[in-house]
């Protein structure tokens, strides 16, 4: 038992916490009785050892153990004071008057004292002797216990060390066994082959997996060298490579990825072997240990990839488009040969440059709205489609390019650049311009025919009035010559003359008005000149030139425009846009409309004009609406329509007028065209190198 090192009542100090005190040791009853008898034999007194309450636990007198000593019980229970007991009383009593008060434990219970029935002085002396005997016995027990404890601790430590050593050894043996089994399992079932050779380069181990895959028994390969075993199985062997491989192994050098092909039945297997030379602590060569990989699938994939690359190369070389790629800095790293063939450039002319540098827009391109929008797509790493830009080829010819691209990324997810396709649509652009010119001429011719028709009426009336006035003048002159002119005849002539001149003036003024309108509109249509116009007046003059067309369908045309609203723009392009929208409505919208209505609304919004064109015609389904601005798209091709009207409108709005246009429609709800046009175009018009993104 562990106790604090406190002094005992008898003056003996206890040991440290790990050693029990003296009173923690028990003395058996037989030993105590022997002590009592021994002292009773040598003295004329009886000796008793009592427990708490006066119970006798040992005595020199037979038959008293277990009984209560009445006097001691009375004394211990404070029935009377020890100071009240005289020597005479003590001599006449067998109770304890003096003795050993050192506590002794018997069977785990305290023994309070040792008493001697004798005169006080003698009792004190004999009590001290008894106490000394008990203490000596306890010291002996303690010494024996300490020796036992030391031996026990040494034994325990040694046993624990031995047990730990056994446990560690068993654990190490288990770990080695498990690792060995694991490595063998891995070697036998892994996709790669594990192999070893001896110093003679003969196989001593080959993993189970590869043996099964190649349908080879261990006895077929163990004890043979690589070249002895594999030589009969090789196909398309590079014998020079095999000779070099054999020299490498005979020189005891490491080797990596030695490749060879084997035929096993109807299959061809491709392997790559790597090996490391092994040496003992004295540097003696022990053999090789290495791995082999079945790369059949990889080789087949590489061959298929090569075939795919060849197919892709053939396709890219034969198509009219080209393939391009830029890096993370947007500089060209690749262009297929089709680009150089079509454009006439050399690789050094473009590789390493950005698209802006290639287009000659290093300076000032940021002011172009289309390039700005394209740049925003690039910054956001968004895909883009059919971005158009132009430039000049090395031979001085202009080009128009349309490109589409998508971002691609490194394996770690970082931006790597763009890949895409490009096409040269210079010829298409020229054809569109020619069609535009033809369309302008056609519109101008139609306008001339219409104006001629409009002029015929006032001019014809004027000619008729002049002819009638001439006849009346001739009649008046004849009467005057014959001197038979009457006053009534003169009055009739004067009245006819006044009416005739009124008719002439009115119709000649009308002809002059038509001529002025025709003159300005025709000039606008035949040029791209940018000039200021009063929008409402210009739209009204435009309707005058379209009057012959409007007579066929006679729609109601409402113009909602501030008379003071002016804009500086390409007037001819604006005429073409409005006239084509009206013609489109007349040809497609009003076949089943009893009261056709066209509304043109103009509003100034900051520095832009919001121009809204509406009709109340048949409208269009969504599937067709998506194609309305595409060239050659028409719903009435059988009637001779070319399908270029709306494409012309789109090109004029986005290029010549530098604006935007959107269309909305539902079946039976008419067509709605919303345009936003700048109120002020620079006098020089569209700058060189302009582009348009679709």
XYZ file of C-alpha atoms in Angstrom:
694
model
C 0.000 0.000 0.000
C 1.193 3.604 -0.803
C 1.216 6.113 2.068
C 2.555 9.626 2.679
C 5.847 9.693 4.632
C 4.419 10.817 8.005
C 5.893 9.914 11.435
C 4.329 7.000 13.270
C 2.968 7.413 16.813
C 5.914 5.381 18.142
C 8.438 7.789 16.596
C 9.392 5.623 13.626
C 9.262 7.556 10.251
C 7.483 5.920 7.354
C 9.113 5.267 3.952
C 8.393 7.247 0.744
C 5.037 7.014 -0.878
C 5.932 3.843 -2.745
C 6.833 1.958 0.502
C 4.134 1.093 3.149
C 4.451 2.303 6.800
C 5.266 -0.141 9.604
C 1.701 -0.311 10.776
C 0.646 -1.497 7.366
C 2.225 -4.892 8.137
C 0.305 -7.562 10.033
C 1.662 -9.962 12.694
C -0.221 -13.206 12.973
C -1.949 -14.248 16.260
C 0.348 -17.196 16.850
C 3.388 -14.898 16.841
C 1.719 -12.496 19.302
C 0.724 -15.360 21.629
C 4.277 -16.641 21.497
C 5.559 -13.220 22.568
C 3.089 -13.131 25.446
C 4.054 -16.630 26.681
C 7.766 -15.912 26.343
C 7.580 -12.817 28.562
C 5.185 -14.528 31.010
C 7.707 -17.345 31.434
C 10.505 -14.944 32.157
C 8.543 -12.603 34.455
C 6.050 -13.095 37.211
C 3.407 -11.300 35.219
C 0.770 -12.147 32.689
C 0.859 -10.339 29.404
C -2.093 -9.503 27.165
C -2.439 -7.664 23.863
C -5.827 -5.983 23.451
C -7.724 -4.505 20.550
C -10.029 -1.503 20.597
C -12.740 -1.844 23.226
C -10.607 -4.076 25.396
C -10.914 -7.223 23.311
C -7.963 -9.568 23.978
C -6.291 -10.678 20.761
C -3.237 -12.411 22.360
C -2.412 -13.496 25.922
C -0.077 -15.586 27.982
C -3.106 -17.115 29.684
C -4.952 -19.816 27.854
C -8.587 -19.209 27.069
C -8.574 -15.448 27.250
C -8.199 -14.620 23.529
C -11.404 -13.138 22.197
C -12.741 -12.011 25.588
C -13.269 -8.465 26.834
C -10.917 -7.248 29.532
C -13.284 -5.386 31.805
C -10.776 -3.066 33.432
C -9.144 -2.135 30.123
C -12.522 -1.597 28.555
C -13.532 0.645 31.437
C -10.284 2.582 31.216
C -10.479 2.940 27.446
C -14.085 3.997 27.681
C -13.002 6.654 30.193
C -14.776 4.945 33.048
C -11.940 6.243 35.268
C -8.750 8.235 34.740
C -5.334 6.604 34.684
C -4.205 9.286 37.123
C -6.742 8.021 39.661
C -5.239 4.562 39.742
C -2.658 4.049 42.400
C 0.233 1.601 42.334
C -1.476 -0.545 44.874
C -4.590 -0.732 42.767
C -2.521 -1.566 39.769
C -0.659 -4.289 41.612
C -3.923 -5.846 42.592
C -5.317 -5.634 39.035
C -4.475 -7.320 35.782
C -5.277 -4.283 33.692
C -2.671 -2.331 31.731
C -1.222 0.649 33.513
C 1.716 1.262 31.170
C 2.724 -0.279 27.963
C 3.374 0.027 24.225
C 1.025 2.490 22.558
C 2.556 1.992 19.138
C -0.302 0.859 16.852
C -0.028 -2.639 15.532
C -2.335 -4.052 12.832
C -3.660 -7.558 13.187
C -5.420 -9.022 10.171
C -5.929 -5.502 8.887
C -7.418 -4.230 12.223
C -5.588 -1.967 14.718
C -4.296 -3.366 18.029
C -4.289 -0.403 20.375
C -1.806 -1.400 23.018
C 0.231 -4.015 24.767
C -0.502 -4.269 28.459
C 1.275 -5.913 31.396
C -0.415 -6.647 34.722
C 2.403 -5.469 36.990
C 3.403 -2.516 39.079
C 3.649 0.611 37.002
C 7.434 0.901 36.798
C 7.893 -2.722 35.891
C 4.958 -2.636 33.538
C 6.523 0.366 31.769
C 9.842 -1.459 31.381
C 8.365 -4.706 30.254
C 5.958 -2.881 27.991
C 8.906 -1.177 26.322
C 10.553 -4.551 25.819
C 7.393 -5.975 24.278
C 7.084 -2.901 22.082
C 10.680 -3.276 20.945
C 10.110 -6.889 20.088
C 7.051 -6.031 18.058
C 8.886 -3.180 16.323
C 11.831 -5.404 15.504
C 9.522 -7.958 14.038
C 7.802 -5.252 12.015
C 11.160 -3.901 10.790
C 12.165 -7.370 9.752
C 8.893 -7.784 7.913
C 9.428 -4.410 6.262
C 12.946 -5.304 5.176
C 11.773 -8.597 3.797
C 8.917 -6.803 2.035
C 11.302 -4.267 0.497
C 13.565 -7.016 -0.758
C 10.544 -8.823 -2.113
C 9.340 -5.624 -3.744
C 12.724 -5.007 -5.357
C 12.795 -8.533 -6.667
C 9.192 -8.275 -7.766
C 9.852 -4.966 -9.568
C 12.981 -6.306 -11.205
C 11.087 -9.400 -12.236
C 8.170 -7.352 -13.486
C 10.433 -5.022 -15.480
C 12.381 -7.875 -16.902
C 9.215 -9.758 -17.725
C 7.754 -6.641 -19.331
C 10.937 -6.107 -21.336
C 10.960 -9.688 -22.440
C 7.267 -9.524 -23.265
C 7.762 -6.261 -25.189
C 10.705 -7.745 -27.050
C 8.632 -10.788 -27.933
C 5.730 -8.573 -28.983
C 7.971 -6.391 -31.147
C 9.609 -9.393 -32.694
C 6.217 -10.998 -33.383
C 4.915 -7.688 -34.750
C 7.966 -7.252 -36.971
C 7.630 -10.827 -38.192
C 3.917 -10.270 -38.900
C 4.677 -6.989 -40.692
C 7.360 -8.636 -42.797
C 5.039 -11.504 -43.571
C 2.172 -9.154 -44.500
C 4.450 -6.947 -46.591
C 5.857 -9.957 -48.348
C 2.369 -11.304 -49.057
C 1.225 -7.851 -50.154
C 4.160 -7.382 -52.482
C 3.670 -10.845 -53.919
C -0.044 -10.164 -54.410
C 0.715 -6.838 -56.052
C 3.390 -8.386 -58.210
C 1.100 -11.230 -59.228
C -1.997 -9.168 -59.953
C -0.794 -5.714 -60.929
C -1.132 -4.630 -64.552
C 2.637 -4.323 -64.869
C 4.917 -7.321 -64.747
C 7.570 -7.726 -62.020
C 10.625 -9.758 -62.879
C 14.077 -10.675 -61.524
C 17.143 -12.317 -62.982
C 20.276 -13.824 -61.515
C 23.816 -12.752 -62.277
C 23.644 -14.810 -65.487
C 20.662 -12.688 -66.623
C 18.349 -15.690 -66.406
C 14.838 -15.163 -65.116
C 14.364 -16.253 -61.512
C 10.945 -14.668 -60.958
C 8.109 -13.388 -63.154
C 4.815 -12.196 -61.631
C 1.759 -14.375 -62.040
C -0.377 -11.777 -63.810
C 1.782 -11.433 -66.879
C 2.266 -15.168 -67.147
C -1.483 -15.686 -67.320
C -1.942 -12.853 -69.809
C 0.724 -14.269 -72.111
C -0.395 -17.855 -71.444
C 3.108 -18.806 -70.307
C 3.988 -21.323 -67.597
C 6.663 -20.533 -65.024
C 8.734 -23.466 -66.174
C 8.626 -22.091 -69.735
C 10.484 -18.867 -68.828
C 12.379 -19.350 -65.549
C 16.032 -20.100 -66.159
C 16.063 -18.408 -69.590
C 17.381 -15.014 -70.661
C 15.141 -12.380 -72.213
C 16.544 -12.845 -75.710
C 16.509 -16.658 -75.468
C 12.842 -16.732 -74.513
C 11.381 -13.832 -76.522
C 13.370 -14.095 -79.775
C 11.071 -16.743 -81.338
C 7.972 -14.697 -80.420
C 9.074 -11.298 -81.756
C 7.452 -9.601 -84.743
C 8.933 -6.704 -86.657
C 11.960 -6.997 -84.378
C 14.662 -4.325 -84.444
C 17.632 -6.649 -84.051
C 20.057 -3.778 -83.744
C 18.062 -2.491 -80.771
C 18.052 -5.992 -79.257
C 21.825 -6.220 -79.648
C 22.282 -2.882 -77.894
C 19.865 -3.993 -75.143
C 21.818 -7.179 -74.552
C 25.091 -5.249 -74.320
C 23.486 -2.902 -71.790
C 22.455 -5.789 -69.532
C 25.803 -7.527 -69.899
C 27.438 -4.248 -68.845
C 25.205 -4.261 -65.744
C 23.645 -0.891 -66.598
C 20.114 0.235 -65.825
C 17.714 0.518 -68.768
C 14.309 2.141 -69.286
C 11.320 1.551 -71.585
C 12.863 -1.051 -73.900
C 9.995 -1.831 -76.295
C 9.242 -4.971 -78.264
C 6.229 -6.682 -79.842
C 5.194 -10.323 -79.430
C 2.736 -12.477 -81.295
C 0.544 -14.629 -79.072
C -1.925 -16.540 -81.175
C -3.830 -14.081 -83.333
C -2.943 -11.121 -81.088
C 0.026 -8.782 -81.108
C 1.177 -7.625 -77.672
C 3.448 -4.626 -77.113
C 5.666 -4.424 -74.016
C 8.083 -1.942 -72.517
C 10.589 -3.225 -69.956
C 12.741 -1.321 -67.457
C 15.373 -2.816 -65.176
C 17.824 -1.892 -62.425
C 21.075 -3.721 -61.796
C 21.516 -5.126 -58.225
C 24.808 -5.368 -56.332
C 25.764 -6.632 -52.870
C 27.672 -4.602 -50.261
C 31.007 -5.627 -51.855
C 29.857 -4.460 -55.285
C 29.329 -7.922 -56.728
C 26.647 -8.042 -59.436
C 23.614 -10.037 -58.298
C 21.263 -9.673 -61.250
C 18.405 -7.437 -62.354
C 15.106 -6.456 -60.837
C 12.577 -4.610 -62.944
C 9.100 -4.139 -64.345
C 7.404 -4.621 -67.688
C 4.296 -2.832 -68.963
C 1.753 -4.073 -71.443
C 1.383 -1.022 -73.706
C -0.718 -2.703 -76.382
C -3.728 -0.461 -75.762
C -1.510 2.606 -75.633
C 0.249 1.740 -78.895
C -3.071 1.066 -80.600
C -4.441 4.379 -79.290
C -1.323 6.174 -80.505
C -1.732 4.614 -83.936
C -5.425 5.522 -84.001
C -4.549 9.031 -82.848
C -2.004 9.296 -85.631
C -4.598 8.128 -88.141
C -7.041 10.688 -86.700
C -4.407 13.393 -86.984
C -3.814 12.429 -90.590
C -7.560 12.481 -91.301
C -7.900 15.827 -89.551
C -4.925 17.205 -91.465
C -6.381 16.016 -94.758
C -9.741 17.562 -93.914
C -8.238 20.865 -92.797
C -6.045 21.032 -95.884
C -8.939 20.330 -98.235
C -11.545 22.600 -96.657
C -11.941 26.239 -97.592
C -11.621 27.210 -93.925
C -8.436 27.144 -91.870
C -7.584 26.220 -88.283
C -5.909 28.686 -85.944
C -4.646 28.765 -82.366
C -3.436 31.509 -80.033
C -1.686 31.220 -76.660
C -2.695 32.726 -73.318
C -1.279 36.062 -74.521
C -3.541 35.833 -77.617
C -0.559 35.546 -79.981
C -0.845 33.176 -82.921
C 0.978 29.886 -82.393
C -0.537 27.893 -85.270
C -2.358 28.411 -88.569
C -3.075 25.579 -90.960
C -1.534 25.741 -94.420
C -4.897 26.693 -95.927
C -4.545 30.160 -94.375
C -1.192 30.802 -96.049
C -2.528 29.431 -99.337
C -5.610 31.670 -99.319
C -4.156 34.809 -97.786
C -0.683 34.795 -99.336
C 1.157 35.258 -96.030
C 4.215 33.458 -94.676
C 4.352 32.005 -91.130
C 6.775 34.711 -89.986
C 4.250 37.351 -91.067
C 1.682 36.319 -88.467
C 3.018 33.818 -85.890
C 3.720 35.600 -82.624
C 1.334 38.457 -83.440
C -2.077 39.236 -81.991
C -5.144 39.447 -84.197
C -5.179 43.234 -83.820
C -1.566 43.471 -84.935
C -2.287 41.244 -87.911
C -5.288 43.391 -88.904
C -3.181 46.541 -88.659
C -5.163 47.856 -85.686
C -2.360 48.208 -83.164
C -3.329 51.841 -82.635
C -6.849 53.080 -82.196
C -8.681 49.769 -82.497
C -10.091 50.273 -78.981
C -12.271 53.051 -80.406
C -14.031 50.596 -82.715
C -17.168 49.268 -80.943
C -17.000 45.865 -82.639
C -13.402 45.301 -81.612
C -14.275 46.493 -78.112
C -17.106 43.950 -77.875
C -14.786 41.250 -79.227
C -12.141 42.202 -76.657
C -14.710 41.888 -73.860
C -15.515 38.352 -75.025
C -11.814 37.484 -74.923
C -11.319 38.976 -71.455
C -14.305 36.971 -70.179
C -12.917 33.852 -71.969
C -16.185 33.371 -73.848
C -16.620 31.600 -77.153
C -17.299 33.833 -80.131
C -18.809 33.172 -83.533
C -18.282 34.764 -86.936
C -16.366 37.842 -85.847
C -15.606 39.794 -89.008
C -12.661 42.069 -89.747
C -10.808 43.279 -92.808
C -7.322 44.194 -93.917
C -4.945 44.136 -96.834
C -3.086 41.126 -98.225
C 0.646 41.298 -99.024
C -0.232 41.808 -102.705
C -2.314 44.875 -101.841
C -5.698 43.225 -102.288
C -8.288 43.760 -99.555
C -9.530 40.812 -97.528
C -12.516 40.163 -95.286
C -12.158 37.410 -92.681
C -14.769 35.741 -90.501
C -13.456 33.813 -87.457
C -14.994 31.698 -84.696
C -13.195 30.469 -81.609
C -13.474 28.819 -78.205
C -11.124 28.964 -75.180
C -9.125 25.945 -74.068
C -7.338 25.295 -70.789
C -4.282 23.607 -69.281
C -4.787 20.412 -67.210
C -4.566 22.528 -64.039
C -7.520 24.616 -65.236
C -5.551 27.738 -66.161
C -6.349 29.569 -69.412
C -4.229 28.296 -72.333
C -5.578 30.325 -75.235
C -8.114 30.026 -78.057
C -8.639 27.556 -80.886
C -10.944 28.078 -83.812
C -11.602 28.343 -87.512
C -11.400 31.144 -90.029
C -12.765 31.712 -93.503
C -12.123 34.248 -96.218
C -15.394 35.745 -97.434
C -13.866 38.557 -99.490
C -15.578 37.330 -102.669
C -18.887 37.043 -100.835
C -18.408 40.557 -99.484
C -17.697 41.870 -102.976
C -20.708 39.994 -104.289
C -22.833 41.513 -101.552
C -21.548 44.958 -102.444
C -22.334 44.297 -106.101
C -25.793 43.099 -105.138
C -26.162 46.188 -102.979
C -25.199 48.375 -105.919
C -27.581 46.451 -108.149
C -30.293 46.789 -105.536
C -29.614 50.508 -105.338
C -29.756 50.830 -109.119
C -32.902 48.761 -109.200
C -34.474 50.923 -106.530
C -33.250 54.027 -108.333
C -34.698 52.725 -111.605
C -37.986 51.981 -109.908
C -37.946 55.414 -108.363
C -37.208 57.004 -111.760
C -40.091 55.087 -113.294
C -42.336 56.146 -110.454
C -41.256 59.772 -110.678
C -41.725 59.682 -114.455
C -45.214 58.326 -113.902
C -45.896 61.001 -111.306
C -44.542 63.732 -113.610
C -46.655 62.535 -116.502
C -49.837 63.684 -114.814
C -48.986 67.345 -114.070
C -46.961 67.664 -117.299
C -49.799 66.114 -119.373
C -52.352 68.415 -117.783
C -50.023 71.366 -118.417
C -49.579 70.371 -122.043
C -53.329 70.015 -122.481
C -53.956 73.412 -120.861
C -51.258 75.077 -122.945
C -52.593 73.479 -126.131
C -56.132 74.635 -125.345
C -54.897 78.149 -124.542
C -52.962 78.191 -127.826
C -56.070 77.221 -129.775
C -58.106 79.951 -128.071
C -55.347 82.502 -128.726
C -55.223 81.550 -132.414
C -59.010 81.938 -132.667
C -58.838 85.328 -130.956
C -56.040 86.451 -133.317
C -58.068 85.344 -136.358
C -61.133 87.297 -135.192
C -58.982 90.321 -134.516
C -57.409 90.089 -137.992
C -60.811 89.836 -139.633
C -62.021 92.708 -137.450
C -65.019 90.774 -136.228
C -63.873 90.367 -132.598
C -66.724 90.850 -130.192
C -66.633 91.890 -126.592
C -68.171 88.597 -125.426
C -65.573 86.620 -127.400
C -62.798 88.644 -125.740
C -64.297 88.035 -122.296
C -64.439 84.270 -122.925
C -60.813 84.261 -124.050
C -59.628 86.195 -121.013
C -61.484 83.790 -118.739
C -59.987 80.800 -120.563
C -56.521 82.364 -120.379
C -56.773 82.882 -116.624
C -58.005 79.302 -116.030
C -55.361 77.883 -118.372
C -52.481 79.736 -116.715
C -53.727 78.654 -113.266
C -53.746 75.062 -114.401
C -50.298 75.463 -115.924
C -48.820 77.064 -112.789
C -50.358 74.488 -110.459
C -49.146 71.471 -112.417
C -45.739 72.941 -113.202
C -45.281 73.639 -109.461
C -46.248 70.040 -108.723
C -43.744 68.814 -111.332
C -41.054 71.042 -109.825
C -41.781 69.625 -106.321
C -41.499 66.071 -107.596
C -38.291 66.930 -109.427
C -36.734 68.429 -106.300
C -37.613 65.356 -104.217
C -36.347 63.025 -106.899
C -33.182 65.069 -107.313
C -32.209 64.865 -103.595
C -33.225 61.242 -103.041
C -31.529 60.079 -106.231
C -28.320 61.805 -105.193
C -28.540 60.125 -101.779
C -29.092 56.713 -103.318
C -26.194 56.998 -105.699
C -23.626 57.954 -103.031
C -22.659 57.256 -99.424
C -22.323 60.915 -98.575
C -22.992 61.837 -94.970
C -25.056 65.020 -94.592
C -27.447 66.635 -92.127
C -31.160 66.036 -92.698
C -34.427 67.084 -91.108
C -35.773 63.667 -90.408
C -39.526 64.280 -90.776
C -39.142 66.238 -94.043
C -36.796 63.575 -95.420
C -39.245 60.763 -94.609
C -42.067 62.694 -96.283
C -39.971 63.253 -99.437
C -39.159 59.558 -99.390
C -42.862 58.667 -99.405
C -43.394 60.916 -102.435
C -40.864 58.880 -104.410
C -42.569 55.648 -103.262
C -46.077 56.856 -104.205
C -46.327 54.693 -107.340
C -45.726 51.573 -105.220
C -48.145 52.709 -102.544
C -50.981 53.150 -105.056
C -51.241 49.379 -105.483
C -51.903 48.543 -101.825
C -52.689 52.024 -100.465
C -51.668 51.404 -96.842
C -52.152 54.071 -94.224
C -48.684 55.372 -93.307
C -48.327 57.275 -90.041
C -45.100 59.103 -89.218
C -44.618 60.143 -85.572
C -41.553 62.413 -85.561
C -40.593 65.772 -84.076
C -40.342 68.272 -86.990
C -37.241 69.775 -85.346
C -35.400 66.470 -85.056
C -32.236 66.488 -87.204
C -29.436 63.999 -87.683
C -26.193 63.783 -89.600
C -26.109 60.426 -91.314
C -25.801 58.463 -94.524
C -29.100 59.653 -96.029
C -28.985 57.221 -98.942
C -28.549 54.243 -96.584
C -31.442 55.472 -94.426
C -33.622 55.761 -97.558
C -32.705 52.218 -98.553
C -33.583 50.898 -95.059
C -37.012 52.539 -94.852
C -37.925 51.836 -98.477
C -36.942 48.152 -98.155
C -38.998 47.795 -94.963
C -42.015 49.353 -96.698
C -41.523 47.168 -99.793
C -41.202 44.104 -97.519
C -44.506 44.987 -95.859
C -46.224 45.576 -99.214
C -44.978 42.251 -100.641
C -45.451 39.987 -97.605
C -47.678 41.501 -94.929
C -50.986 42.789 -96.304
C -52.334 39.981 -98.501
C -55.168 39.317 -96.020
C -55.357 42.725 -94.370
C -58.331 44.949 -95.227
C -56.927 48.048 -93.553
C -53.119 47.923 -93.858
C -51.288 50.338 -91.566
C -47.590 51.216 -91.363
C -46.310 53.263 -88.430
C -42.877 54.923 -88.264
C -41.980 56.399 -84.876
C -38.794 58.406 -84.228
C -37.519 59.420 -80.770
C -34.301 61.063 -79.630
C -32.612 59.170 -76.771
C -29.392 60.878 -75.625
C -27.103 60.784 -78.678
C -29.088 58.098 -80.483
C -32.204 57.899 -82.607
C -34.710 55.196 -81.677
C -36.514 54.376 -84.919
C -39.438 51.943 -84.649
C -41.093 50.490 -87.744
C -44.413 48.610 -87.382
C -46.968 47.042 -89.693
C -50.201 45.241 -88.871
C -49.648 42.432 -91.348
C -49.607 38.645 -91.072
C -46.377 38.472 -89.022
C -43.982 35.528 -88.998
C -43.400 32.353 -86.981
C -40.334 32.225 -84.735
C -38.602 29.463 -86.713
C -38.480 31.682 -89.808
C -37.883 34.896 -87.895
C -34.403 33.666 -86.897
C -33.386 33.624 -90.573
C -34.897 36.915 -91.691
C -31.564 38.777 -91.993
C -29.755 35.924 -93.736
C -28.891 36.496 -97.396
C -31.200 34.854 -99.946
C -33.806 33.968 -97.320
C -37.326 34.551 -98.639
C -40.773 33.058 -98.168
C -41.829 33.907 -101.747
C -38.995 32.724 -103.942
C -41.505 31.303 -106.415
C -42.652 34.858 -107.131
C -39.170 35.991 -108.075
C -38.005 37.391 -104.728
C -34.218 37.258 -104.249
C -34.240 37.249 -100.438
C -31.677 40.076 -100.220
C -33.951 42.869 -99.005
C -33.729 42.178 -95.256
C -30.056 41.230 -95.488
C -29.474 44.569 -97.178
C -31.383 46.318 -94.379
C -29.246 44.582 -91.725
C -25.962 45.429 -93.451
C -26.957 49.068 -94.010
C -28.057 49.549 -90.397
C -25.022 47.869 -88.801
C -22.360 49.098 -91.225
C -23.343 52.230 -93.165
C -25.456 53.694 -90.346
C -23.313 52.101 -87.545
C -26.385 51.129 -85.540
C -28.270 48.045 -84.437
C -31.552 46.420 -85.455
C -33.790 43.852 -83.771
C -36.948 42.216 -85.078
C -39.988 40.883 -83.211
C -43.063 39.163 -84.597
C -45.849 36.714 -83.949
C -48.255 35.170 -86.446
C -51.072 37.663 -87.080
C -49.361 40.400 -85.025
C -47.330 42.135 -87.720
C -43.596 42.866 -87.960
C -41.781 45.093 -85.469
C -38.331 46.452 -86.296
C -36.497 48.412 -83.579
C -33.407 50.335 -84.640
C -30.909 52.437 -82.716
C -28.874 54.821 -84.891
C -26.295 57.431 -83.912
C -27.567 60.983 -84.481
C -24.105 62.119 -85.558
C -21.886 60.138 -87.908
C -18.352 61.405 -88.532
C -17.989 62.994 -91.991
C -15.464 60.403 -93.080
C -17.954 57.609 -92.471
C -16.831 54.154 -91.445
C -13.122 54.069 -90.664
C -10.674 51.768 -92.406
C -10.352 48.347 -90.831
C -13.930 48.346 -89.586
C -15.434 45.065 -88.527
C -18.711 43.574 -87.477
C -19.424 40.796 -85.003
C -22.470 38.658 -85.495
